[in-house]
Amino acid sequence: MISVRNLTLYFNQHCILNNLSFDIQKNEIIAIIGASGAGKSSLLRCLNLLEKPQQGRIRIGNQEIDLAHVKRNEIVQFRQQSAMVFQQFNLFQQKNALENVMEGLVVVKKYSPQQAKAIALEKLVEVGLSGRVYHYPKQLSGGQQQRVAIARALAMNPKVLLFDEPTSALDPELVGEVLMSIQQAAKAGNTMILVSHEMQFVYEIATRVLFLDQGQIIEDGTPEQVFHCPVHPRTKVFLSRYFATLSSDYQI
Amino acid sequence: MPNIVDFPLIIRLIPTLLAYLPMTLFITFFSMIFGVLIGLIIALIKLNQIRILSPMATVFVSFIRGTPLLVQLYLSFYGIPVMLRYINYFYDTDYNVNNIPSMLFVLIAFSFNEAAYNSETIRAALQSVNKGQIEAAQSLGMTYRQVLQRIIIPEAFIVALPNFGNTLIGLLKGTSLAFVCSVVEMTARGKILAGFHYRYFEVYISLALIYWALTIIIEQLIKMAEKRLTIPDNDQIPNYRRGKLL
């Protein structure tokens, strides 16, 4: 469903992603883990072309682009294949929750306002925000804002949902409600790629885990394989440090 | 007591002067509209660093801000006919220079003046919009133009509004210079009345009162608009926001 070939991204001579290639099947739930600066978010942003890689090819569904010679209208088209949920929510501040979800449907998908409203309401109910549809982002808690963002992404009915550290900006009390909405989206059969530091959650929800280090995928397997029997020494160090931060009676 | 200041005349003059208020408001309104539109275009040219146009915009803004409005009005008044004569000469056309309405000179001068000042305000306002929102809009598949129209400009407008209020007040008072292009608005009318009555001080007091009152009205309108556009911090959703789109 998704195939990435030789993806290479530089920021001012600095190599962020180094010749990455991988495939993702429909309905897979991919978790990308790794240390800060490993290139996890950059990889996700490349799939949405918010970063423009210098070379490589990406195919999502039926649309394939050659990143070295991509045209502007191709970019706009390609972005509609995926939908992104950001760390900082990035809701439109001047629009209420309902309008935030409707925006893409009306402007990009050209639905009528009535159709868009019906879909938006349905998605907002799914994420448990039926009572807050007319509230504006700054009147919502962080968790509620992120759930609106998830509804906004779901409403576009994308081929793949991209989550860029969706709970990192939330205080611990609000993490749960957002994870629940993500889990719901996963159960509904969406293909998802998730960058997260919530290892417990990743372990429970992901069907496949990629470990990224210095712009390369050094581990690729089921959560059991990657968490319990990592192959690469770098992964072992990363995970052992992670487990060390957990209390002794808490295990995955 | 000698009649040094004719106080009743001050009051009596106000309605006569107000007859020319529509002219003043006409110049203010259209110059502001064109000023904001041209200012937006200049701001976008500068922000996107469009080749050739971007340095031209910089020179334009620098020139307008570096020359008095009065001089700009004269430049418009004498410059446009000169340009027309050149056009007639080179393209063998036969436009009559004397047929150009004076109002055109005034509107051009004021619009460009406003545009130069507004362009900086608008540029700052556009830059103040959180980059994350722009990325979110792009990631939905919106084109640059859609992002600009639907996300960036509505938010930047609220940031720029207090500044627009300032320039609007400046412009309103600036229209009193329009007489140099032989357009009769409130101040020009006042000059004529002053000569007629031989009462200069009284006329200018009347004018001052009118301009002051207008400025207060504009200030209040801007304040109201700001209040309406600002989303409250508390849980309340004003009714006029509830009905939108539904």
Short mmCIF file of N, CA, C and O in Angstrom, two decimals, chain A residues 20 22 30-34 208-213 216-239:
data_model
loop_
_atom_site.label_atom_id
_atom_site.label_comp_id
_atom_site.label_asym_id
_atom_site.label_seq_id
_atom_site.Cartn_x
_atom_site.Cartn_y
_atom_site.Cartn_z
N LEU A 20 16.46 5.48 2.92
CA LEU A 20 15.51 4.57 3.55
C LEU A 20 14.62 3.88 2.51
O LEU A 20 14.16 4.53 1.57
N PHE A 22 11.29 1.01 2.61
CA PHE A 22 10.44 0.06 3.33
C PHE A 22 9.05 0.03 2.69
O PHE A 22 8.70 0.92 1.92
N ILE A 30 2.03 0.86 12.24
CA ILE A 30 3.47 0.93 12.37
C ILE A 30 3.81 1.91 13.47
O ILE A 30 3.28 3.02 13.50
N ALA A 31 4.71 1.51 14.37
CA ALA A 31 5.23 2.46 15.34
C ALA A 31 6.69 2.71 15.00
O ALA A 31 7.43 1.77 14.73
N ILE A 32 7.05 3.98 14.97
CA ILE A 32 8.45 4.33 14.76
C ILE A 32 8.99 4.82 16.09
O ILE A 32 8.46 5.76 16.67
N ILE A 33 10.00 4.12 16.60
CA ILE A 33 10.60 4.56 17.85
C ILE A 33 12.08 4.86 17.62
O ILE A 33 12.64 4.53 16.57
N GLY A 34 12.67 5.48 18.61
CA GLY A 34 14.08 5.84 18.49
C GLY A 34 14.37 7.07 19.32
O GLY A 34 13.45 7.71 19.83
N ARG A 208 3.66 -3.59 14.04
CA ARG A 208 5.04 -3.66 13.58
C ARG A 208 5.78 -2.44 14.13
O ARG A 208 5.21 -1.36 14.21
N VAL A 209 7.01 -2.65 14.55
CA VAL A 209 7.79 -1.56 15.12
C VAL A 209 9.06 -1.35 14.30
O VAL A 209 9.76 -2.30 13.96
N LEU A 210 9.32 -0.08 13.97
CA LEU A 210 10.58 0.26 13.30
C LEU A 210 11.43 1.05 14.29
O LEU A 210 10.94 1.98 14.92
N PHE A 211 12.69 0.66 14.42
CA PHE A 211 13.58 1.44 15.28
C PHE A 211 14.51 2.24 14.38
O PHE A 211 15.21 1.70 13.54
N LEU A 212 14.49 3.55 14.58
CA LEU A 212 15.24 4.43 13.71
C LEU A 212 16.44 4.97 14.48
O LEU A 212 16.32 5.40 15.63
N ASP A 213 17.61 4.91 13.84
CA ASP A 213 18.79 5.49 14.48
C ASP A 213 19.65 6.14 13.41
O ASP A 213 20.00 5.50 12.40
N GLN A 216 18.51 5.80 9.83
CA GLN A 216 18.37 4.48 9.21
C GLN A 216 17.49 3.58 10.07
O GLN A 216 17.50 3.70 11.30
N ILE A 217 16.79 2.66 9.40
CA ILE A 217 15.98 1.69 10.14
C ILE A 217 16.91 0.55 10.53
O ILE A 217 17.42 -0.16 9.67
N ILE A 218 17.14 0.37 11.84
CA ILE A 218 18.06 -0.68 12.23
C ILE A 218 17.33 -1.86 12.85
O ILE A 218 17.94 -2.87 13.16
N GLU A 219 16.02 -1.68 13.06
CA GLU A 219 15.26 -2.81 13.60
C GLU A 219 13.87 -2.75 13.00
O GLU A 219 13.30 -1.67 12.88
N ASP A 220 13.35 -3.88 12.62
CA ASP A 220 12.04 -3.91 11.98
C ASP A 220 11.39 -5.24 12.32
O ASP A 220 11.86 -6.29 11.88
N GLY A 221 10.35 -5.22 13.14
CA GLY A 221 9.72 -6.48 13.50
C GLY A 221 8.46 -6.26 14.30
O GLY A 221 8.01 -5.12 14.47
N THR A 222 7.88 -7.34 14.79
CA THR A 222 6.69 -7.20 15.63
C THR A 222 7.13 -6.59 16.96
O THR A 222 8.31 -6.64 17.31
N PRO A 223 6.18 -6.02 17.71
CA PRO A 223 6.55 -5.44 19.01
C PRO A 223 7.28 -6.46 19.89
O PRO A 223 8.25 -6.10 20.56
N GLU A 224 6.83 -7.72 19.88
CA GLU A 224 7.47 -8.74 20.72
C GLU A 224 8.93 -8.88 20.35
O GLU A 224 9.81 -8.87 21.21
N GLN A 225 9.18 -9.02 19.02
CA GLN A 225 10.56 -9.17 18.56
C GLN A 225 11.42 -7.98 18.98
O GLN A 225 12.49 -8.14 19.57
N VAL A 226 10.93 -6.78 18.68
CA VAL A 226 11.77 -5.59 18.89
C VAL A 226 11.97 -5.32 20.39
O VAL A 226 13.07 -5.01 20.83
N PHE A 227 10.91 -5.48 21.18
CA PHE A 227 11.04 -5.15 22.60
C PHE A 227 11.75 -6.24 23.40
O PHE A 227 12.50 -5.95 24.32
N HIS A 228 11.48 -7.50 23.05
CA HIS A 228 12.04 -8.58 23.86
C HIS A 228 13.35 -9.15 23.32
O HIS A 228 14.21 -9.54 24.09
N CYS A 229 13.48 -9.25 22.01
CA CYS A 229 14.74 -9.78 21.47
C CYS A 229 15.32 -8.87 20.42
O CYS A 229 15.38 -9.23 19.24
N PRO A 230 15.70 -7.64 20.79
CA PRO A 230 16.28 -6.75 19.80
C PRO A 230 17.61 -7.30 19.28
O PRO A 230 18.35 -7.94 20.04
N VAL A 231 17.87 -7.07 18.01
CA VAL A 231 19.08 -7.63 17.39
C VAL A 231 20.24 -6.64 17.47
O VAL A 231 21.35 -6.98 17.83
N HIS A 232 19.93 -5.41 17.16
CA HIS A 232 20.99 -4.40 17.05
C HIS A 232 21.40 -3.89 18.44
O HIS A 232 20.55 -3.63 19.28
N PRO A 233 22.71 -3.73 18.70
CA PRO A 233 23.15 -3.25 20.02
C PRO A 233 22.55 -1.89 20.39
O PRO A 233 22.20 -1.66 21.56
N ARG A 234 22.37 -1.02 19.40
CA ARG A 234 21.83 0.32 19.69
C ARG A 234 20.40 0.20 20.25
O ARG A 234 20.02 0.91 21.18
N THR A 235 19.63 -0.70 19.68
CA THR A 235 18.26 -0.92 20.15
C THR A 235 18.28 -1.45 21.58
O THR A 235 17.47 -1.03 22.42
N LYS A 236 19.20 -2.37 21.83
CA LYS A 236 19.30 -2.95 23.18
C LYS A 236 19.57 -1.87 24.21
O LYS A 236 18.93 -1.82 25.26
N VAL A 237 20.51 -0.97 23.89
CA VAL A 237 20.85 0.11 24.82
C VAL A 237 19.64 1.00 25.06
O VAL A 237 19.27 1.31 26.19
N PHE A 238 18.99 1.38 23.96
CA PHE A 238 17.83 2.28 24.05
C PHE A 238 16.74 1.68 24.92
O PHE A 238 16.21 2.32 25.84
N LEU A 239 16.42 0.41 24.66
CA LEU A 239 15.32 -0.23 25.39
C LEU A 239 15.70 -0.50 26.85
O LEU A 239 14.86 -0.35 27.74
#
